[in-house]
Tab-separated table of C-alpha atoms and ligand atoms in Angstrom:
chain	number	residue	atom	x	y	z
A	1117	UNK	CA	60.933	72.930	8.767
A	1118	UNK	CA	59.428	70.823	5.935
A	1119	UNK	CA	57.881	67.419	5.919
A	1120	UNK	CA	61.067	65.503	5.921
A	1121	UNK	CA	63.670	67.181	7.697
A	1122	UNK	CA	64.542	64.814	10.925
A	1123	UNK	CA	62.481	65.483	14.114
A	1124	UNK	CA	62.414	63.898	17.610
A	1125	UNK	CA	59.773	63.197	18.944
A	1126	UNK	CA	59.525	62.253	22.885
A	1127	UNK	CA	56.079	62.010	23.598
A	1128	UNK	CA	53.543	59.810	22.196
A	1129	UNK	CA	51.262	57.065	23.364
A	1130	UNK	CA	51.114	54.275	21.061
A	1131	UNK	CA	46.948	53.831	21.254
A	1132	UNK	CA	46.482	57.146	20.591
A	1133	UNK	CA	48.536	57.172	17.372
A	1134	UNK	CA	46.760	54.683	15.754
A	1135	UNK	CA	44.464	56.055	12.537
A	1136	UNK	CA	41.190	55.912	12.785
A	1137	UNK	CA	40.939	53.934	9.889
A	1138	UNK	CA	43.010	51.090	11.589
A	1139	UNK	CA	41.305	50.799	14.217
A	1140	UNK	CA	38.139	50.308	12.121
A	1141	UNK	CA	39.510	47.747	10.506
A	1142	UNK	CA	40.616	45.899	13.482
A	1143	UNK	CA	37.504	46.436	14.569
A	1144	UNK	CA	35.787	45.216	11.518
A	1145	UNK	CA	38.113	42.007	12.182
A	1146	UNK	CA	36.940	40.962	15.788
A	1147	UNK	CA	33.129	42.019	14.877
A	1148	UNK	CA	33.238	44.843	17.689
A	1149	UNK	CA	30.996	47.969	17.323
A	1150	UNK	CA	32.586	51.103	18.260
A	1151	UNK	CA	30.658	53.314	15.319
A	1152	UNK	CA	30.237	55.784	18.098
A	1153	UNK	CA	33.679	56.741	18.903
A	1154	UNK	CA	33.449	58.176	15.259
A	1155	UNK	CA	31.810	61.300	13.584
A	1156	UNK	CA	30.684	61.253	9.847
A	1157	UNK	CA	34.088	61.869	8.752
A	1158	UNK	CA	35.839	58.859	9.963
A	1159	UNK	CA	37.771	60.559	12.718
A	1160	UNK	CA	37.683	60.376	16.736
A	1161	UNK	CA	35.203	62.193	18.127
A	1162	UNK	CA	34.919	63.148	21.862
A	1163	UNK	CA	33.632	66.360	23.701
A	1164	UNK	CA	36.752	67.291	26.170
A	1165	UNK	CA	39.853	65.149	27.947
A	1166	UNK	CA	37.842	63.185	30.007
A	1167	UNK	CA	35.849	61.894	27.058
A	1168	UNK	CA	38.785	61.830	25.135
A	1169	UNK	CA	40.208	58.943	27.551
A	1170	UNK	CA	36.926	57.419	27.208
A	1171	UNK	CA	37.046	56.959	23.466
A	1172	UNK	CA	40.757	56.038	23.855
A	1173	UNK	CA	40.020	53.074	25.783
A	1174	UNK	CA	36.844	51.929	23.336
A	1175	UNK	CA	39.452	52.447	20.073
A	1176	UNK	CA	42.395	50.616	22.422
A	1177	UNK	CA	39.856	48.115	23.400
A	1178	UNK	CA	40.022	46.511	19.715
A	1179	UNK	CA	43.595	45.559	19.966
A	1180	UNK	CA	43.717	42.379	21.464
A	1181	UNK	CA	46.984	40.339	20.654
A	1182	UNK	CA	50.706	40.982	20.056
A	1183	UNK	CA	50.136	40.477	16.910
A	1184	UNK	CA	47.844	43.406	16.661
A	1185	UNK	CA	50.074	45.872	18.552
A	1186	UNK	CA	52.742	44.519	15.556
A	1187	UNK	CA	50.550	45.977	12.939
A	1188	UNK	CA	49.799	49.119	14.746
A	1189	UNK	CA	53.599	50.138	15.638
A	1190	UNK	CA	54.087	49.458	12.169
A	1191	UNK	CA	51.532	51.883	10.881
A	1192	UNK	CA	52.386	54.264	13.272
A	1193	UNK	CA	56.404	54.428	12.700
A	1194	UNK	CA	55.281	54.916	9.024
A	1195	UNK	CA	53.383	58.249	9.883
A	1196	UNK	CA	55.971	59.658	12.010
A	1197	UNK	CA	58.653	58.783	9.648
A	1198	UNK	CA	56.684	60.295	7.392
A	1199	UNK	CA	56.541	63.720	8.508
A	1200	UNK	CA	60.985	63.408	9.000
A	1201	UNK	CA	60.738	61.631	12.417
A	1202	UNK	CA	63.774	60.112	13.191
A	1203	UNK	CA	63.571	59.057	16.490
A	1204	UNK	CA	60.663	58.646	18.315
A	1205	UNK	CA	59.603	57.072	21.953
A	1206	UNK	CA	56.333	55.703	22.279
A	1207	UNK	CA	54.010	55.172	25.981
A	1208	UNK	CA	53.094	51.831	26.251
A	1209	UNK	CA	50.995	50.366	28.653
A	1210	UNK	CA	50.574	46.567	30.258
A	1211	UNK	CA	47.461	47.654	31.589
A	1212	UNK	CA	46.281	47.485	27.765
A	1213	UNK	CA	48.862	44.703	26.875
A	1214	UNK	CA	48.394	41.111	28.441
A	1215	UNK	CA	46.495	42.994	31.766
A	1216	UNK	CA	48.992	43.163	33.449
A	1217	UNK	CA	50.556	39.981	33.446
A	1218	UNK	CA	54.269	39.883	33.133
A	1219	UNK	CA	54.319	37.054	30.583
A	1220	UNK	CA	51.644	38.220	28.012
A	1221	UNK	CA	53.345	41.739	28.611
A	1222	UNK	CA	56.823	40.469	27.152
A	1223	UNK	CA	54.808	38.717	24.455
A	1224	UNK	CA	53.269	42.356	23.470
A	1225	UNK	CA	56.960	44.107	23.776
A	1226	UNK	CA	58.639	41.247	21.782
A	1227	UNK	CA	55.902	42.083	19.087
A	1228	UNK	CA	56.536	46.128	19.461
A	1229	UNK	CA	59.948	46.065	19.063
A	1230	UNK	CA	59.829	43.395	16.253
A	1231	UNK	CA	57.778	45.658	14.652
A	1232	UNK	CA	60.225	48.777	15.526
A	1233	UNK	CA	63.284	47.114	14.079
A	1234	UNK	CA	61.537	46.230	10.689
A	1235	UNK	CA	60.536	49.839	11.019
A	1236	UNK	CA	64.170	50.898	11.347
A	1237	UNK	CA	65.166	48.941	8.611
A	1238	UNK	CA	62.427	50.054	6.296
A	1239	UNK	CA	61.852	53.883	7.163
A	1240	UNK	CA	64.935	54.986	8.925
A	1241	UNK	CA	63.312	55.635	12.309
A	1242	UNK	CA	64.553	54.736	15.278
A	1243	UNK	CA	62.223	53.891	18.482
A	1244	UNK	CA	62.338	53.285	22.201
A	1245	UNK	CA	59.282	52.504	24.736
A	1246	UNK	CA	58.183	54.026	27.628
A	1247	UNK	CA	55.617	51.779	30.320
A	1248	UNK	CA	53.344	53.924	31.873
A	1249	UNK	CA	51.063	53.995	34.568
A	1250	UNK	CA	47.653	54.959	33.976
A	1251	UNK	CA	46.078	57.078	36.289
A	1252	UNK	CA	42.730	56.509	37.038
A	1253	UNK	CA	43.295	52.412	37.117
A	1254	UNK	CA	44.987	53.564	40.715
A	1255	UNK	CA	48.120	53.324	42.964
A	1256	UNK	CA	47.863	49.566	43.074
A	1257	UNK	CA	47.573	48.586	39.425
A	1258	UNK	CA	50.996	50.803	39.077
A	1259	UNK	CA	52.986	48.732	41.369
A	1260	UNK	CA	52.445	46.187	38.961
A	1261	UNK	CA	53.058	47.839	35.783
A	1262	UNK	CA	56.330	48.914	37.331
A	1263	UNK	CA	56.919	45.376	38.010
A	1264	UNK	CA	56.253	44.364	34.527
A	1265	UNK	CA	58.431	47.632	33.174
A	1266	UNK	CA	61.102	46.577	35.889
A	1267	UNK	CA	61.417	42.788	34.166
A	1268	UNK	CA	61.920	44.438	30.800
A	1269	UNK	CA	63.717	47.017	31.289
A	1270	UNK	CA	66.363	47.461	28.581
A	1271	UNK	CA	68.029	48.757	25.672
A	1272	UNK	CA	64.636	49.375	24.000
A	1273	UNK	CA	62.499	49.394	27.221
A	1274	UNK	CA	64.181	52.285	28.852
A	1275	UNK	CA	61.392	54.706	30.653
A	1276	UNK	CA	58.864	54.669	32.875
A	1277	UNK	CA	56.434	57.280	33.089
A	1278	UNK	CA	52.396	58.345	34.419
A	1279	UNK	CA	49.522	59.078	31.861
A	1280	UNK	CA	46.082	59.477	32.243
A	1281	UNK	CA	43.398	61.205	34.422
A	1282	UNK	CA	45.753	64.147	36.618
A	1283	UNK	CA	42.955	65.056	38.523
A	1284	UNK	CA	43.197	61.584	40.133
A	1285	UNK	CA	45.722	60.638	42.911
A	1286	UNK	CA	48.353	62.251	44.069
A	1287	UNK	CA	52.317	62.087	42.267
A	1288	UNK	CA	53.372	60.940	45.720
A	1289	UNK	CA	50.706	57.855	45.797
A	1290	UNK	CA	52.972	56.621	42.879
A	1291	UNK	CA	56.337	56.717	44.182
A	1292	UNK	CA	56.604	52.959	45.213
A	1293	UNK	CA	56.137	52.262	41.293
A	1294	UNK	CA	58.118	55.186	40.372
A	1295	UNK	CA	61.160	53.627	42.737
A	1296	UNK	CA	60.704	50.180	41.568
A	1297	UNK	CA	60.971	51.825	37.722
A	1298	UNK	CA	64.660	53.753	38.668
A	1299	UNK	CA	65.873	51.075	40.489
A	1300	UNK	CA	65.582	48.721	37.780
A	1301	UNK	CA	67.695	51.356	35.727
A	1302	UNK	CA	64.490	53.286	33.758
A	1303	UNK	CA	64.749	56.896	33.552
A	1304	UNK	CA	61.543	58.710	34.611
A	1305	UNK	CA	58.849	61.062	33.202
A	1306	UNK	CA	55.151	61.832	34.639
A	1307	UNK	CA	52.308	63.698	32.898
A	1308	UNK	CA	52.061	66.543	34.924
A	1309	UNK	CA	51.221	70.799	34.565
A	1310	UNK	CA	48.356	69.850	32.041
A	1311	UNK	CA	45.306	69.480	33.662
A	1312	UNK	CA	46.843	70.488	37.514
A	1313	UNK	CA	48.569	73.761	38.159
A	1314	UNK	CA	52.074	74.691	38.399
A	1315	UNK	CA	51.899	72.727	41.865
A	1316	UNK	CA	51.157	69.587	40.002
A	1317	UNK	CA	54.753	70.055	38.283
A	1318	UNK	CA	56.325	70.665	41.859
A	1319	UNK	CA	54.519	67.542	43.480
A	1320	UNK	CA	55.729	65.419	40.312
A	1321	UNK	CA	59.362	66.212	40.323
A	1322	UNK	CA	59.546	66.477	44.714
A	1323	UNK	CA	57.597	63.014	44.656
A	1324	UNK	CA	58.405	61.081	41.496
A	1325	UNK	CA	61.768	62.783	41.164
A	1326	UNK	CA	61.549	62.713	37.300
A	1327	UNK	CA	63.984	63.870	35.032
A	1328	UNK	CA	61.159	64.919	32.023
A	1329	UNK	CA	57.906	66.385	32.299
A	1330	UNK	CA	54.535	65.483	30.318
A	1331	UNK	CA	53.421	68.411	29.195
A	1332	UNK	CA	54.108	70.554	32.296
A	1333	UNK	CA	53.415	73.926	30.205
A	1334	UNK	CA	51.346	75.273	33.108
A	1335	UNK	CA	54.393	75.676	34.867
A	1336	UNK	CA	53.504	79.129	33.488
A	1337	UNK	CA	51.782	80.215	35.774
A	1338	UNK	CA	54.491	80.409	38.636
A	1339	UNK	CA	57.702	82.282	37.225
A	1340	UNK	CA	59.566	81.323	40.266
A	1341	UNK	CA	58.947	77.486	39.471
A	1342	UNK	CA	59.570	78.222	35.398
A	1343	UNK	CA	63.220	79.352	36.885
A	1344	UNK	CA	63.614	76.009	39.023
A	1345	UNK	CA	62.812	74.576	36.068
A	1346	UNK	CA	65.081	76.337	33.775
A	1347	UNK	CA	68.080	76.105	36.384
A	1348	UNK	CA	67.381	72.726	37.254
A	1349	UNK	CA	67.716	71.721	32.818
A	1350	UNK	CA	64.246	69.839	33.293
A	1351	UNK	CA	62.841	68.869	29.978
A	1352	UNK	CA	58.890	69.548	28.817
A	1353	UNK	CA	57.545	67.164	26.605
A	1354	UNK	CA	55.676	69.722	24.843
A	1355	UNK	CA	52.867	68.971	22.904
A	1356	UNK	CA	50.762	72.326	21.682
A	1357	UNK	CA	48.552	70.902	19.166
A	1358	UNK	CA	47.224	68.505	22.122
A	1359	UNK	CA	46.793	71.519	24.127
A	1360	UNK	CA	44.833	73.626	21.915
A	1361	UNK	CA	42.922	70.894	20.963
A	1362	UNK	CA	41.456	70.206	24.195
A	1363	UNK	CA	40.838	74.029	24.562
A	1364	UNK	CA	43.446	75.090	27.136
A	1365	UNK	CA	45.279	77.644	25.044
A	1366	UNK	CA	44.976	79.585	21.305
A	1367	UNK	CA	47.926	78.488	19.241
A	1368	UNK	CA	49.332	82.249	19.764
A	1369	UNK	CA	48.687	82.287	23.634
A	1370	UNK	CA	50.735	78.900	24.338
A	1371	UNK	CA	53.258	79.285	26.805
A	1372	UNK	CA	56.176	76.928	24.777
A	1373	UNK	CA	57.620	80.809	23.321
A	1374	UNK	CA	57.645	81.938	26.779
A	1375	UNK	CA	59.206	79.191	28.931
A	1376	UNK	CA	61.947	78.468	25.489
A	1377	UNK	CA	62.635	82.449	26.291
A	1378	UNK	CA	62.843	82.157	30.303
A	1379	UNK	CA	65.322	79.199	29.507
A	1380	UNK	CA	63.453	76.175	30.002
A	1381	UNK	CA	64.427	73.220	28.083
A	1382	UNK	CA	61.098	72.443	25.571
A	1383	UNK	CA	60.723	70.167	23.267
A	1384	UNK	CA	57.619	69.391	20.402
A	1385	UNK	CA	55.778	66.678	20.264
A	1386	UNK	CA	52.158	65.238	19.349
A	1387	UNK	CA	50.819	63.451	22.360
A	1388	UNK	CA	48.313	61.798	20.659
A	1389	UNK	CA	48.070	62.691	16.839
A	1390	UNK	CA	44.672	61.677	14.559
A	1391	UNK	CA	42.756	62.801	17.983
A	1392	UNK	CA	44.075	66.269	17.833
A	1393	UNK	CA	43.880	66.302	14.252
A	1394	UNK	CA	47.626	66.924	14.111
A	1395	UNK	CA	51.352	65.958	12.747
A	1396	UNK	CA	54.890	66.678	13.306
A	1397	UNK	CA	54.695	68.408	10.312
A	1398	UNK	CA	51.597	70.498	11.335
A	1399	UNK	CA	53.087	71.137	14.685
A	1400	UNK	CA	55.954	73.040	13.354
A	1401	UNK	CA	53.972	74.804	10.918
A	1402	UNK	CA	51.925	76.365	13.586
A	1403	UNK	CA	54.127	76.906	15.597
A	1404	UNK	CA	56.432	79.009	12.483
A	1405	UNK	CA	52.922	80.890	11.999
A	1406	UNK	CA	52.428	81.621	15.898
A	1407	UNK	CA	55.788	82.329	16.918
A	1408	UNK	CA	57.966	83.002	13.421
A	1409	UNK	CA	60.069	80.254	14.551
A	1410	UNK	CA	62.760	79.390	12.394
A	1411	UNK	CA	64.666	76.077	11.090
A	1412	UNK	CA	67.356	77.224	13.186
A	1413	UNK	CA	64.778	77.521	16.395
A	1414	UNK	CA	63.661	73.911	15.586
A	1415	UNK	CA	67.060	72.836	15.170
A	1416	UNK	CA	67.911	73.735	18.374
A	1417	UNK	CA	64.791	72.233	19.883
A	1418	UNK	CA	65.242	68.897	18.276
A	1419	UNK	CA	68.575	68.604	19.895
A	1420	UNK	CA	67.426	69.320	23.121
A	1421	UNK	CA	64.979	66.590	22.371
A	1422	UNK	CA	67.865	64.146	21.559
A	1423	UNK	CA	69.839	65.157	24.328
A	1424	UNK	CA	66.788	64.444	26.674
A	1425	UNK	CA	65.973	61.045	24.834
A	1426	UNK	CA	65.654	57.630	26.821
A	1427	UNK	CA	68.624	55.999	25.049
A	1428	UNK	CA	72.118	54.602	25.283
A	1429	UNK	CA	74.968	57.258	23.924
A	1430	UNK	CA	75.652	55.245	20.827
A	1431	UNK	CA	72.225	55.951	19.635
A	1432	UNK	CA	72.067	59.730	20.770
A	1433	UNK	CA	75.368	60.299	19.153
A	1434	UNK	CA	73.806	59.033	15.753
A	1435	UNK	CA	70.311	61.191	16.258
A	1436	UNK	CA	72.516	64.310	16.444
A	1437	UNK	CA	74.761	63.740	14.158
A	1438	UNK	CA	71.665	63.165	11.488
A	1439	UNK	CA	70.379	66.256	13.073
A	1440	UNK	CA	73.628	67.989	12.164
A	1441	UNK	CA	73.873	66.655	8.716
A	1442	UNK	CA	70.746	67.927	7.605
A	1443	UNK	CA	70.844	71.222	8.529
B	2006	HPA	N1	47.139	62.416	28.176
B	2006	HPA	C1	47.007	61.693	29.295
B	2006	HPA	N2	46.789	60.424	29.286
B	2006	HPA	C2	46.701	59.792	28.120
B	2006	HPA	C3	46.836	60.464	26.945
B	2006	HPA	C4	47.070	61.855	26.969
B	2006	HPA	O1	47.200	62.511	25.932
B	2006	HPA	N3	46.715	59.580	25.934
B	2006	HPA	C5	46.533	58.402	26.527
B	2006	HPA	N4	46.520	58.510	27.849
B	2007	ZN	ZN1	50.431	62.457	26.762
């Protein structure tokens, strides 16, 4: 797979694909010191995922206005369509944009999805947005992220998901927000099987009934759940860079070979790019080294991806047919 054959990418939150160097300049711009989320060579630095979230919120903390979440969807649709990206769907989050507030929040998604169609226009990719809960903000705050998701919902708004700390709360303590979401027509994903255990998956897709999983590669470690799975066609957003990254496997040890083989449907993605010092591009180069994956392997992964995407069936029907074309 080179640089610019077409990828899909399903998992990505929009903060955390910022550059580093953007973020210094918006910082530069409201005269806000955040030196320290830096080491001396200009990228994020941060000692393990609970620091990681930490620096997140310091290098999210800069953006301030629609206007700046215009620039920044901007500069990140160039990078992905840069490394072949085709279709991508970012994790956004009212809880960074407008607080909460259902009016500011449509003033940040009118400025996103500006930015996406110029985007489409000028680099060929094609994006849709995901709200998501955070985490550790708590149970309550998601009831009214949901509600802002819910009044959005759409033909580019079309998911709702979880992020954030998984050690915190319970799946089930978010199923009032994860209702509201599917009633109001979003299709559902959760971070889950990262940071918790194979029960973590279990609780997520009993409790939040989601049809994708976040990550969810620790599945793994219960064969009879990695058959559920499998039988059940739920999707993993996979994202192994992120995972070796933060230390939980060797590029060689990650589970993505072994659940693809056991018939689970997996997909690539990069989570959260310049912090794991990684790429669509790198991603399926290490993953050709690790595994001696093949274009045709990636081929078939990529479609899975565009079969699972958040999108109406005009769109799909376009992503694989420009998946077809160019292989
Ligand atoms: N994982 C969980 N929560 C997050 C992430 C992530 O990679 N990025 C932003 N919030
Ligand atoms: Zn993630």
């Amino acid at each position: 797979m080179s640089k610019t054959s077409p990828k899909v990418e399903l998992h990505l939150h929009l903060e955390g694909a910022a550059p580093p160097a953007f973020i210094r300049g918006m910082a530069r711009e409201k005269h806000a010191d955040i030196a320290g989320i830096f080491d001396e060579a200009g990228h994020y630095s941060y000692t393990d995922f609970w620091h990681f979230l930490k620096v997140y919120d310091a290098a999210t903390s800069v953006l301030r206005t629609p206007e700046d979440y215009h620039r920044l969807t901007l500069a990140v649709l160039e990078e992905s369509a840069a490394n072949g990206v085709i279709y991508s769907e970012c994790f956004l989050s009212p809880d960074f944009c407008g607080g909460r507030d259902v009016s500011a929040w449509r003033d940040y998604l009118n400025a996103i999805r500006e930015a996406a169609e110029i985007a489409e226009k000028r680099d060929g990719i094609t994006l849709r947005a995901i709200v998501t809960a955070v985490r550790h903000i708590g149970p309550e705050a998601a009831r009214e992220t949901a509600l802002c998701a819910a009044e959005t919902a759409g033909d580019f708004l079309t998911g709702f998901g979880l992020a954030g700390d998984e050690k915190l709360h319970k799946p089930k303590d978010f199923a009032w927000a994860f209702d509201a979401a599917r009633e109001a027509g979003l299709r559902l994903t959760a971070h889950a099987g990262e940071w918790g255990g194979p029960e973590s998956v279990r609780d997520a897709l009993a409790d939040l009934k989601v049809e994708r999983i976040g990550h969810g590669v620790r599945a793994i470690e219960d064969l009879a759940l990695v058959d559920e799975l499998a039988e059940q066609g739920v999707v993993l957003e996979v994202c192994p860079g992120s995972n070796v990254a933060l230390g939980l496997y060797k590029w060689r040890e990650h589970p993505i070979a072994e659940l693809d083989r056991r018939g689970v449907k997996v997909t690539i993605s990069t989570d959260d790019p310049p912090f794991f010092h990684t790429t669509m591009t790198r991603e399926h180069e290490r993953l050709a080294e690790a595994f001696d994956w093949d274009e045709g392997q990636f081929l078939r992964l990529h479609k899975v991806a565009a079969e699972a995407a958040f999108c109406d069936e005009a769109t799909r029907a376009r992503i694989l047919k420009q998946l077809e074309t160019a292989a």
